[in-house]
Coordinates of C-alpha atoms and ligand atoms in Angstrom, one line a residue:
M640 CA 22.6 80.7 -62.5
T641 CA 25.0 81.3 -59.4
L642 CA 26.1 78.6 -57.3
N643 CA 23.6 80.3 -54.6
Q644 CA 20.7 78.9 -57.7
R645 CA 21.9 76.2 -58.5
D646 CA 22.9 73.7 -55.3
K647 CA 19.1 74.8 -53.8
K648 CA 18.0 71.6 -57.0
H649 CA 19.6 69.4 -55.7
L650 CA 21.1 69.4 -52.4
W651 CA 19.8 69.4 -49.3
H652 CA 21.6 70.8 -46.1
P653 CA 22.2 69.1 -42.9
L654 CA 20.7 70.0 -39.7
T655 CA 18.7 73.2 -42.2
Q656 CA 15.1 73.9 -42.5
H657 CA 15.4 74.7 -46.5
K658 CA 11.9 76.5 -46.7
L659 CA 13.1 78.9 -43.3
H660 CA 16.5 79.1 -44.4
P661 CA 16.7 79.0 -48.9
N662 CA 20.6 80.0 -49.1
N663 CA 23.8 79.0 -48.5
I664 CA 26.4 80.9 -49.9
A665 CA 28.6 79.1 -52.0
I666 CA 32.4 79.5 -51.3
T667 CA 35.0 78.7 -53.8
K668 CA 38.1 79.0 -52.0
A669 CA 39.4 79.7 -48.1
K670 CA 43.4 80.0 -47.2
D671 CA 44.3 80.1 -44.2
C672 CA 41.3 81.9 -41.5
V673 CA 39.5 83.3 -44.5
L674 CA 36.5 82.0 -46.7
Y675 CA 35.7 83.7 -50.1
D676 CA 32.4 83.7 -51.9
E677 CA 31.4 83.8 -55.2
N678 CA 29.9 87.1 -55.2
G679 CA 33.6 88.4 -53.9
N680 CA 33.2 88.7 -49.5
S681 CA 35.7 87.1 -47.6
Y682 CA 34.8 86.2 -44.4
I683 CA 37.0 85.6 -40.6
D684 CA 36.5 81.8 -40.1
A685 CA 36.3 82.4 -36.0
I686 CA 34.4 79.1 -36.2
S687 CA 37.7 77.0 -37.5
S688 CA 34.6 75.6 -39.8
W689 CA 33.0 73.4 -36.6
Y690 CA 36.4 73.4 -34.5
T691 CA 38.3 71.4 -37.6
C692 CA 41.1 73.2 -39.5
M693 CA 43.1 74.8 -36.5
Y694 CA 46.1 75.4 -38.9
G695 CA 44.2 77.2 -41.4
H696 CA 42.7 76.2 -44.7
C697 CA 44.5 75.2 -47.7
N698 CA 47.7 74.6 -45.0
D699 CA 50.3 74.4 -47.7
Y700 CA 52.2 71.8 -45.5
I701 CA 49.9 69.1 -45.3
T702 CA 48.2 69.6 -48.3
N703 CA 51.9 68.1 -50.0
R704 CA 52.0 65.8 -47.3
V705 CA 48.9 64.6 -48.5
S706 CA 48.7 65.4 -52.3
T707 CA 53.0 62.5 -52.6
Q708 CA 51.2 59.9 -50.3
M709 CA 48.1 60.0 -53.2
Q710 CA 51.2 59.7 -55.3
Q711 CA 52.0 56.3 -53.1
L712 CA 48.7 54.7 -51.7
H713 CA 45.2 56.5 -51.8
H714 CA 43.3 53.6 -49.9
V715 CA 43.3 50.3 -49.7
V716 CA 41.1 47.7 -46.9
F717 CA 42.3 48.3 -43.3
S718 CA 41.0 43.7 -42.7
S719 CA 44.0 41.5 -43.2
L720 CA 46.1 45.1 -44.4
T721 CA 48.1 47.3 -42.9
H722 CA 50.1 50.5 -44.2
E723 CA 52.6 53.0 -43.3
P724 CA 50.7 55.8 -42.6
A725 CA 47.9 54.0 -40.0
I726 CA 51.4 52.4 -38.6
K727 CA 53.5 56.1 -37.7
L728 CA 49.5 57.8 -37.4
S729 CA 49.7 55.3 -33.9
E730 CA 53.1 56.1 -33.2
E731 CA 52.3 60.0 -32.9
L732 CA 49.0 59.8 -31.6
I733 CA 49.7 57.0 -28.9
S734 CA 53.1 59.3 -28.0
I735 CA 50.3 62.2 -27.6
L736 CA 46.8 61.1 -25.7
P737 CA 46.8 60.4 -21.9
N738 CA 50.0 57.7 -21.7
N739 CA 46.8 54.4 -20.5
Q740 CA 45.8 54.9 -24.2
E741 CA 46.9 51.7 -26.0
K742 CA 44.4 51.3 -29.7
L743 CA 43.7 52.1 -32.0
F744 CA 40.2 51.8 -34.4
F745 CA 39.5 53.4 -37.3
S746 CA 35.9 55.1 -38.8
D747 CA 34.6 58.3 -40.3
N748 CA 33.4 61.0 -38.0
G749 CA 32.3 61.9 -34.7
S750 CA 28.9 59.9 -34.6
T751 CA 30.5 56.9 -35.5
S752 CA 33.4 57.3 -33.2
V753 CA 31.2 57.8 -30.0
E754 CA 28.7 54.6 -31.9
I755 CA 32.0 52.5 -31.4
G756 CA 33.6 54.0 -27.7
I757 CA 29.5 52.4 -26.7
K758 CA 29.7 49.4 -28.4
M759 CA 33.0 47.8 -27.1
A760 CA 31.5 49.4 -23.8
L761 CA 28.4 47.5 -23.7
Q762 CA 30.8 44.6 -25.2
Y763 CA 33.3 44.9 -22.9
H764 CA 30.8 43.7 -20.4
F765 CA 29.4 41.2 -22.7
N766 CA 32.3 39.1 -23.3
Q767 CA 32.5 38.3 -19.5
G768 CA 29.2 37.3 -19.7
E769 CA 27.8 40.5 -17.6
K770 CA 24.3 41.7 -17.9
R771 CA 24.9 45.4 -18.4
N772 CA 22.6 47.2 -20.6
V773 CA 22.1 50.9 -18.9
L774 CA 24.6 54.3 -19.9
I775 CA 24.9 57.2 -17.7
A776 CA 25.2 60.4 -19.5
F777 CA 25.2 64.6 -18.8
E778 CA 22.5 66.6 -19.6
D779 CA 23.0 68.7 -22.5
G780 CA 25.7 66.9 -23.7
F781 CA 26.6 67.0 -28.1
H782 CA 28.1 63.2 -29.2
G783 CA 26.7 62.9 -32.6
D784 CA 23.5 61.9 -35.0
T785 CA 23.4 58.8 -34.9
F786 CA 21.4 56.9 -32.8
G787 CA 23.7 55.4 -30.2
A788 CA 26.2 59.1 -30.3
M789 CA 21.5 60.5 -30.0
S790 CA 20.8 59.0 -27.6
V791 CA 23.8 60.0 -25.2
S792 CA 23.0 63.4 -26.3
G793 CA 21.1 65.3 -23.7
L794 CA 20.4 67.9 -26.8
S795 CA 18.1 65.8 -27.7
V796 CA 16.1 69.1 -29.3
Y797 CA 15.9 68.0 -32.9
N798 CA 15.7 63.9 -32.4
G799 CA 12.1 63.8 -31.7
P800 CA 10.8 61.2 -34.2
F801 CA 13.3 58.6 -32.3
K802 CA 13.2 59.1 -29.1
D803 CA 11.4 56.3 -28.9
F804 CA 14.3 53.3 -30.7
F805 CA 17.4 55.4 -27.8
L806 CA 19.3 53.1 -26.5
D807 CA 18.4 53.1 -22.0
V808 CA 20.3 56.7 -20.5
K809 CA 20.7 58.0 -17.5
R810 CA 21.6 61.4 -17.4
I811 CA 23.3 63.7 -14.3
P812 CA 24.3 67.5 -13.6
T813 CA 27.1 68.7 -15.2
P814 CA 29.9 70.0 -11.9
N815 CA 29.4 72.7 -11.2
G816 CA 31.4 73.8 -8.1
K817 CA 28.7 73.1 -5.7
N818 CA 27.0 70.1 -7.1
H819 CA 29.4 67.4 -6.0
N820 CA 27.7 65.5 -3.4
A821 CA 24.4 65.5 -5.6
I822 CA 25.5 64.2 -8.2
L823 CA 27.0 61.9 -6.5
N824 CA 24.7 60.8 -5.1
T825 CA 23.1 60.9 -8.1
L826 CA 24.6 58.6 -9.4
Q827 CA 25.4 56.3 -6.8
D828 CA 21.4 56.3 -7.1
I829 CA 21.8 55.3 -10.8
I830 CA 24.3 52.6 -11.1
K831 CA 22.5 50.7 -7.0
N832 CA 18.9 50.7 -9.1
N833 CA 21.1 49.9 -13.2
N834 CA 23.5 47.7 -14.9
V835 CA 25.2 50.7 -15.5
A836 CA 27.7 49.8 -18.3
G837 CA 29.8 52.9 -19.6
F838 CA 29.3 57.1 -18.6
V839 CA 29.4 59.3 -22.3
Y840 CA 30.6 62.5 -21.4
E841 CA 32.6 65.4 -23.2
P842 CA 35.0 66.9 -20.6
L843 CA 35.3 70.2 -19.3
V844 CA 33.5 71.8 -22.8
Q845 CA 29.9 71.1 -24.2
G846 CA 30.6 72.1 -27.6
A847 CA 26.1 72.2 -29.1
A848 CA 25.8 73.0 -25.0
A849 CA 26.6 76.3 -26.4
M850 CA 30.8 75.4 -24.7
K851 CA 29.0 74.7 -21.7
M852 CA 32.4 74.4 -19.6
H853 CA 31.9 72.4 -16.1
N854 CA 34.0 71.9 -13.5
A855 CA 37.9 69.8 -13.3
E856 CA 37.5 68.2 -10.1
G857 CA 34.1 67.0 -9.7
L858 CA 34.2 65.1 -13.7
N859 CA 36.7 63.5 -11.7
A860 CA 35.2 62.6 -8.6
I861 CA 32.6 61.1 -11.1
L862 CA 35.4 59.1 -12.6
K863 CA 36.9 58.2 -9.7
L864 CA 33.1 56.7 -8.7
C865 CA 32.3 55.3 -12.4
K866 CA 36.1 53.3 -12.5
A867 CA 35.8 52.2 -9.0
H868 CA 32.6 50.2 -10.1
N869 CA 33.4 49.2 -13.4
I870 CA 31.5 51.5 -15.2
I871 CA 34.1 52.3 -18.8
T872 CA 34.5 56.2 -19.1
V873 CA 34.4 57.3 -22.6
A874 CA 35.5 61.1 -22.8
D875 CA 34.5 62.5 -26.4
E876 CA 37.2 64.8 -27.5
V877 CA 36.1 65.1 -30.8
M878 CA 35.3 69.3 -29.9
T879 CA 38.1 69.0 -27.1
G880 CA 40.5 67.5 -29.0
F881 CA 44.8 68.9 -30.1
G882 CA 45.2 71.8 -28.1
K883 CA 42.2 73.4 -27.9
T884 CA 41.0 73.3 -24.2
G885 CA 44.7 74.9 -23.5
T886 CA 46.1 71.0 -23.0
Y887 CA 46.6 68.8 -26.4
F888 CA 43.5 66.3 -24.6
A889 CA 40.7 67.7 -22.1
S890 CA 41.7 64.7 -20.2
D891 CA 44.8 65.8 -19.6
Q892 CA 43.4 68.3 -17.0
I893 CA 42.1 65.4 -15.0
E894 CA 43.2 63.6 -13.0
T895 CA 41.6 59.7 -13.9
K896 CA 41.9 58.4 -17.8
P897 CA 39.4 57.6 -19.3
D898 CA 39.2 53.7 -20.7
V899 CA 37.6 55.4 -24.0
I900 CA 38.6 58.7 -26.1
C901 CA 36.5 59.5 -29.3
L902 CA 38.7 62.3 -32.0
S903 CA 37.0 63.1 -34.9
K904 CA 36.8 67.1 -35.7
A905 CA 41.0 68.4 -35.9
L906 CA 42.1 64.9 -36.2
T907 CA 43.2 65.8 -39.8
A908 CA 42.7 69.3 -40.2
G909 CA 39.7 69.9 -41.9
I910 CA 41.3 68.5 -45.0
M911 CA 39.6 64.7 -44.7
P912 CA 37.2 63.1 -42.1
M913 CA 38.6 60.8 -39.7
A914 CA 36.9 59.5 -36.8
I915 CA 39.3 57.3 -34.1
T916 CA 38.1 55.9 -31.5
S917 CA 41.5 54.9 -29.1
C918 CA 41.3 52.7 -25.4
S919 CA 43.3 50.7 -23.0
Q920 CA 44.7 47.5 -22.9
K921 CA 42.6 46.4 -19.9
I922 CA 39.1 47.2 -23.0
Y923 CA 41.3 46.4 -25.7
D924 CA 42.6 42.8 -24.0
A925 CA 38.0 42.1 -23.0
F926 CA 38.4 41.5 -26.7
Y927 CA 41.8 39.3 -27.1
S928 CA 40.1 35.6 -27.4
D929 CA 39.9 32.1 -29.1
D930 CA 37.4 32.8 -29.1
L931 CA 35.9 34.8 -32.7
S932 CA 32.4 36.5 -32.2
K933 CA 34.3 38.0 -29.1
G934 CA 36.3 39.8 -31.6
L935 CA 34.0 43.7 -32.0
F936 CA 33.1 43.3 -35.5
H937 CA 32.3 46.6 -36.8
G938 CA 34.4 48.1 -39.3
H939 CA 34.2 50.8 -42.0
T940 CA 35.0 50.8 -46.0
Y941 CA 37.0 53.6 -45.4
S942 CA 38.4 52.8 -41.8
A943 CA 42.7 54.6 -42.1
N944 CA 42.1 55.7 -45.3
P945 CA 45.8 56.5 -46.2
L946 CA 45.1 60.2 -46.7
A947 CA 43.4 61.1 -43.6
C948 CA 46.2 59.8 -41.8
T949 CA 48.3 61.7 -43.7
A950 CA 46.8 64.1 -43.0
A951 CA 46.2 64.0 -39.3
L952 CA 50.3 63.1 -38.9
A953 CA 51.3 66.1 -40.9
G954 CA 49.0 68.0 -38.0
I955 CA 50.2 66.6 -34.9
E956 CA 53.7 67.8 -35.7
L957 CA 52.3 71.2 -36.0
L958 CA 50.7 71.2 -33.0
K959 CA 53.8 69.8 -31.3
S960 CA 55.8 72.5 -32.9
E961 CA 57.1 75.9 -31.3
T962 CA 54.5 77.0 -33.2
I963 CA 51.9 76.0 -33.2
K964 CA 52.6 76.2 -29.0
N965 CA 53.0 80.0 -29.3
S966 CA 50.7 81.1 -31.2
I967 CA 47.9 78.9 -28.6
N968 CA 48.9 81.0 -26.2
T969 CA 48.4 84.2 -27.8
I970 CA 45.4 83.7 -28.5
I971 CA 44.6 82.5 -25.4
N972 CA 46.2 86.0 -24.0
S973 CA 44.3 88.0 -25.9
H974 CA 41.4 86.1 -25.3
K975 CA 41.3 87.1 -21.6
K976 CA 42.1 90.9 -22.9
F977 CA 39.0 91.0 -24.3
N978 CA 36.9 89.1 -22.4
K979 CA 38.1 91.7 -19.0
H980 CA 37.3 94.7 -21.4
I981 CA 34.2 92.9 -22.2
K982 CA 32.6 91.2 -19.8
S983 CA 31.3 94.0 -17.6
H984 CA 28.7 95.2 -21.3
P985 CA 24.9 95.8 -20.5
K986 CA 24.5 93.3 -23.2
V987 CA 26.1 90.5 -21.8
K988 CA 25.0 88.3 -19.0
S989 CA 28.6 85.7 -18.7
T990 CA 31.7 85.2 -20.2
R991 CA 33.8 81.9 -20.6
Q992 CA 36.7 80.7 -21.7
L993 CA 39.1 77.5 -21.4
G994 CA 42.2 77.4 -23.8
I995 CA 41.5 79.1 -28.0
I996 CA 37.9 78.9 -26.5
Y997 CA 35.8 81.6 -25.3
A998 CA 32.5 82.5 -24.9
L999 CA 29.9 85.3 -24.5
D1000 CA 26.7 84.8 -23.4
L1001 CA 24.0 87.8 -24.3
N1002 CA 21.7 88.4 -21.9
I1003 CA 18.7 88.9 -24.5
E1004 CA 16.2 85.0 -24.5
M1005 CA 17.1 84.5 -28.1
E1006 CA 15.9 80.8 -30.1
R1007 CA 18.4 78.3 -31.1
Y1008 CA 17.1 78.7 -34.7
G1009 CA 15.0 82.2 -34.2
N1010 CA 15.3 85.4 -35.8
L1011 CA 17.6 87.7 -33.1
R1012 CA 20.0 84.6 -33.9
D1013 CA 19.9 84.7 -37.8
K1014 CA 19.8 88.3 -37.7
L1015 CA 23.1 87.8 -35.6
F1016 CA 24.7 86.0 -37.6
K1017 CA 23.9 88.1 -41.0
F1018 CA 25.3 90.8 -39.3
F1019 CA 28.7 88.5 -38.1
L1020 CA 29.0 87.3 -41.9
D1021 CA 27.8 91.0 -43.9
N1022 CA 31.0 92.6 -41.1
G1023 CA 33.4 90.4 -43.2
V1024 CA 33.0 87.0 -40.0
F1025 CA 31.4 84.0 -40.0
L1026 CA 30.5 83.6 -36.9
R1027 CA 27.3 81.1 -35.7
P1028 CA 25.5 82.0 -32.5
L1029 CA 24.3 79.2 -30.5
G1030 CA 21.4 81.1 -29.1
S1031 CA 22.7 83.7 -27.3
T1032 CA 25.5 83.0 -27.1
I1033 CA 27.9 83.9 -29.2
Y1034 CA 31.2 81.9 -29.4
I1035 CA 35.0 82.1 -31.0
Q1036 CA 37.1 78.9 -32.1
A1037 CA 39.8 80.1 -34.5
P1038 CA 42.2 78.3 -35.9
Y1039 CA 45.4 78.3 -34.5
I1040 CA 47.0 80.6 -37.5
I1041 CA 45.2 83.8 -35.9
T1042 CA 47.0 86.7 -37.4
Q1043 CA 46.3 89.9 -34.4
T1044 CA 44.4 91.8 -37.2
E1045 CA 41.6 89.0 -37.5
L1046 CA 41.7 88.6 -33.8
Q1047 CA 41.4 91.8 -33.8
K1048 CA 38.5 92.3 -36.2
I1049 CA 36.6 89.8 -35.5
Y1050 CA 36.2 91.4 -31.3
Q1051 CA 35.1 94.2 -32.7
V1052 CA 32.7 92.3 -34.2
I1053 CA 31.4 91.5 -31.8
E1054 CA 31.4 94.6 -29.9
D1055 CA 29.5 96.8 -32.8
A1056 CA 27.4 93.4 -32.4
L1057 CA 26.1 93.8 -29.2
E1058 CA 25.7 98.1 -29.7
T1059 CA 22.9 96.6 -33.1
L1060 CA 21.2 94.6 -30.3
Ligands
PLP2356 C1 30.2 66.8 -33.8 C2 30.1 66.5 -32.3 C3 30.6 64.9 -32.1 C4 29.5 64.9 -33.6 O1 31.1 64.4 -34.4 P1 30.5 64.5 -36.7 O2 31.9 64.5 -37.0 O3 29.3 65.7 -36.9 O4 29.9 62.9 -36.2 C5 30.5 64.5 -31.8 N1 30.6 64.6 -30.7 C6 31.1 66.0 -30.6 C7 31.6 66.3 -28.9 C8 30.6 66.6 -31.2 O5 31.3 67.9 -31.5

C-alpha cells in the first residue's frame, strides 16, 4: 500500500472535507524550496508551507543548531523554571520588534497567540475594575480556529456551527484610501455605544482573505482613535511577521505601534510549532501586583520549548543577515517585473504586492474550494509547483532563499495556467 492509501485509514486532515477531497500527496522529503513525493514527483513550495519555512526546508544552519540543542536540553516546565534558549530569544526578538514591545508570552500556535492577546486586552481592563466586554475587528480578517480567534475572524464561512458561542465582536471595514472618514465615524459610534476592550487586526495584509491589502495611513488613524479611548490594540502578525512585508514586521510601517503583537508561522522557520504574544510595559504592568489573581493565568505544557526557541533564534540570525536581506530585495524586484508583464493579461482582474507577498485576482468567479479552483490547483501540481489558490486569487509567498530559476518557473506556470482557463 502507498502512503496515500494508508493515510486514508486513520487520518483526519485540517480544513478538509474528506468526501470531496479524499487524496493527500505523501511528501517523503523536502530540501530548500522543493518538496518530493512518494511517486518521485517534485514541487516548488511557492507558499513556504503556509508561510513558515522562509529559509527553506531542512535548512542546514537551523537544523544543526536545533540538533546541538537537542543534546543539551529538550524540554522543561516553563513555570518556576527557565532556560537560556528562551532568554536569548527574548533578547533577540525584543531587539527587532517595534520599540514599545517589552515582554513575551509563549504558546504553541497562531490561534493561541491570538487567544492570549484577547485575554490580555480583556483582563487589562478587568484588573483596573473596568467592565469592557466588546472587541473590534476587521471584516474578512482571519485569526485562527480556537473560540476567541474564531470570534474575531470575519471570514467565518465555515464557523457556522459555533456562531452562538462567540465573543461579542463589532466589525469595521478595512481602510482603502477613500473610506477613512466613514470608518472613523463607525468606530466612534461603536465606541460610544459599547464598552470596547480591544481591537484585533492583521496589519496591512489579510492572509486568509486572499492577501487582501489595506492602507497604512487609514490603519494608523484607526489605531490612534483606539489609543485615545484606551482600547488595547492587538496586531496579529502571525502571517506578516519576520520580513514578509519588506520590513521585519508590518507594524514597522505604521506610525502608531500596537500594545500587543501575535507571532507564529515563520517565527520558528517552519521547523517546530511555537507562538509568542508580545506586549508593551503598560500591558504587563496591569497584571503585576501583590494580588495573585491579577496575574495572567494561562499556560501551555510546551511553552517556550527550548528546541523551538533555538530554531527561532537561528531563524532571526538568518533574517538579519545581509544574504537574506538581499534575497528579499531580489524577490521584491522580481515580483515587480512579473507584475508589469502580467497585470494587463485579459484573464487578470487585479494584482497587488507588499514585500515578498504577491497576489493576482482572476476575472473569473470561483468558489473558495470549488471545482475550478481545484482544477487550477491540480494544474500547478502537474507542472511541479505547489500553489494553493484562494478562490480566484493566486498568490505567491515563496521562501526567501528561492532561486531565480525556481521563481521564473512559478511565474511561467501561473501564466500557462491563465491560458487553460
Ligand atoms: C495562520 C494564522 C493564524 C492561525 O495560526 P495557527 O498556527 O494556524 O493556529 C492566525 N492569524 C493569522 C493572521 C494567520 O495567518
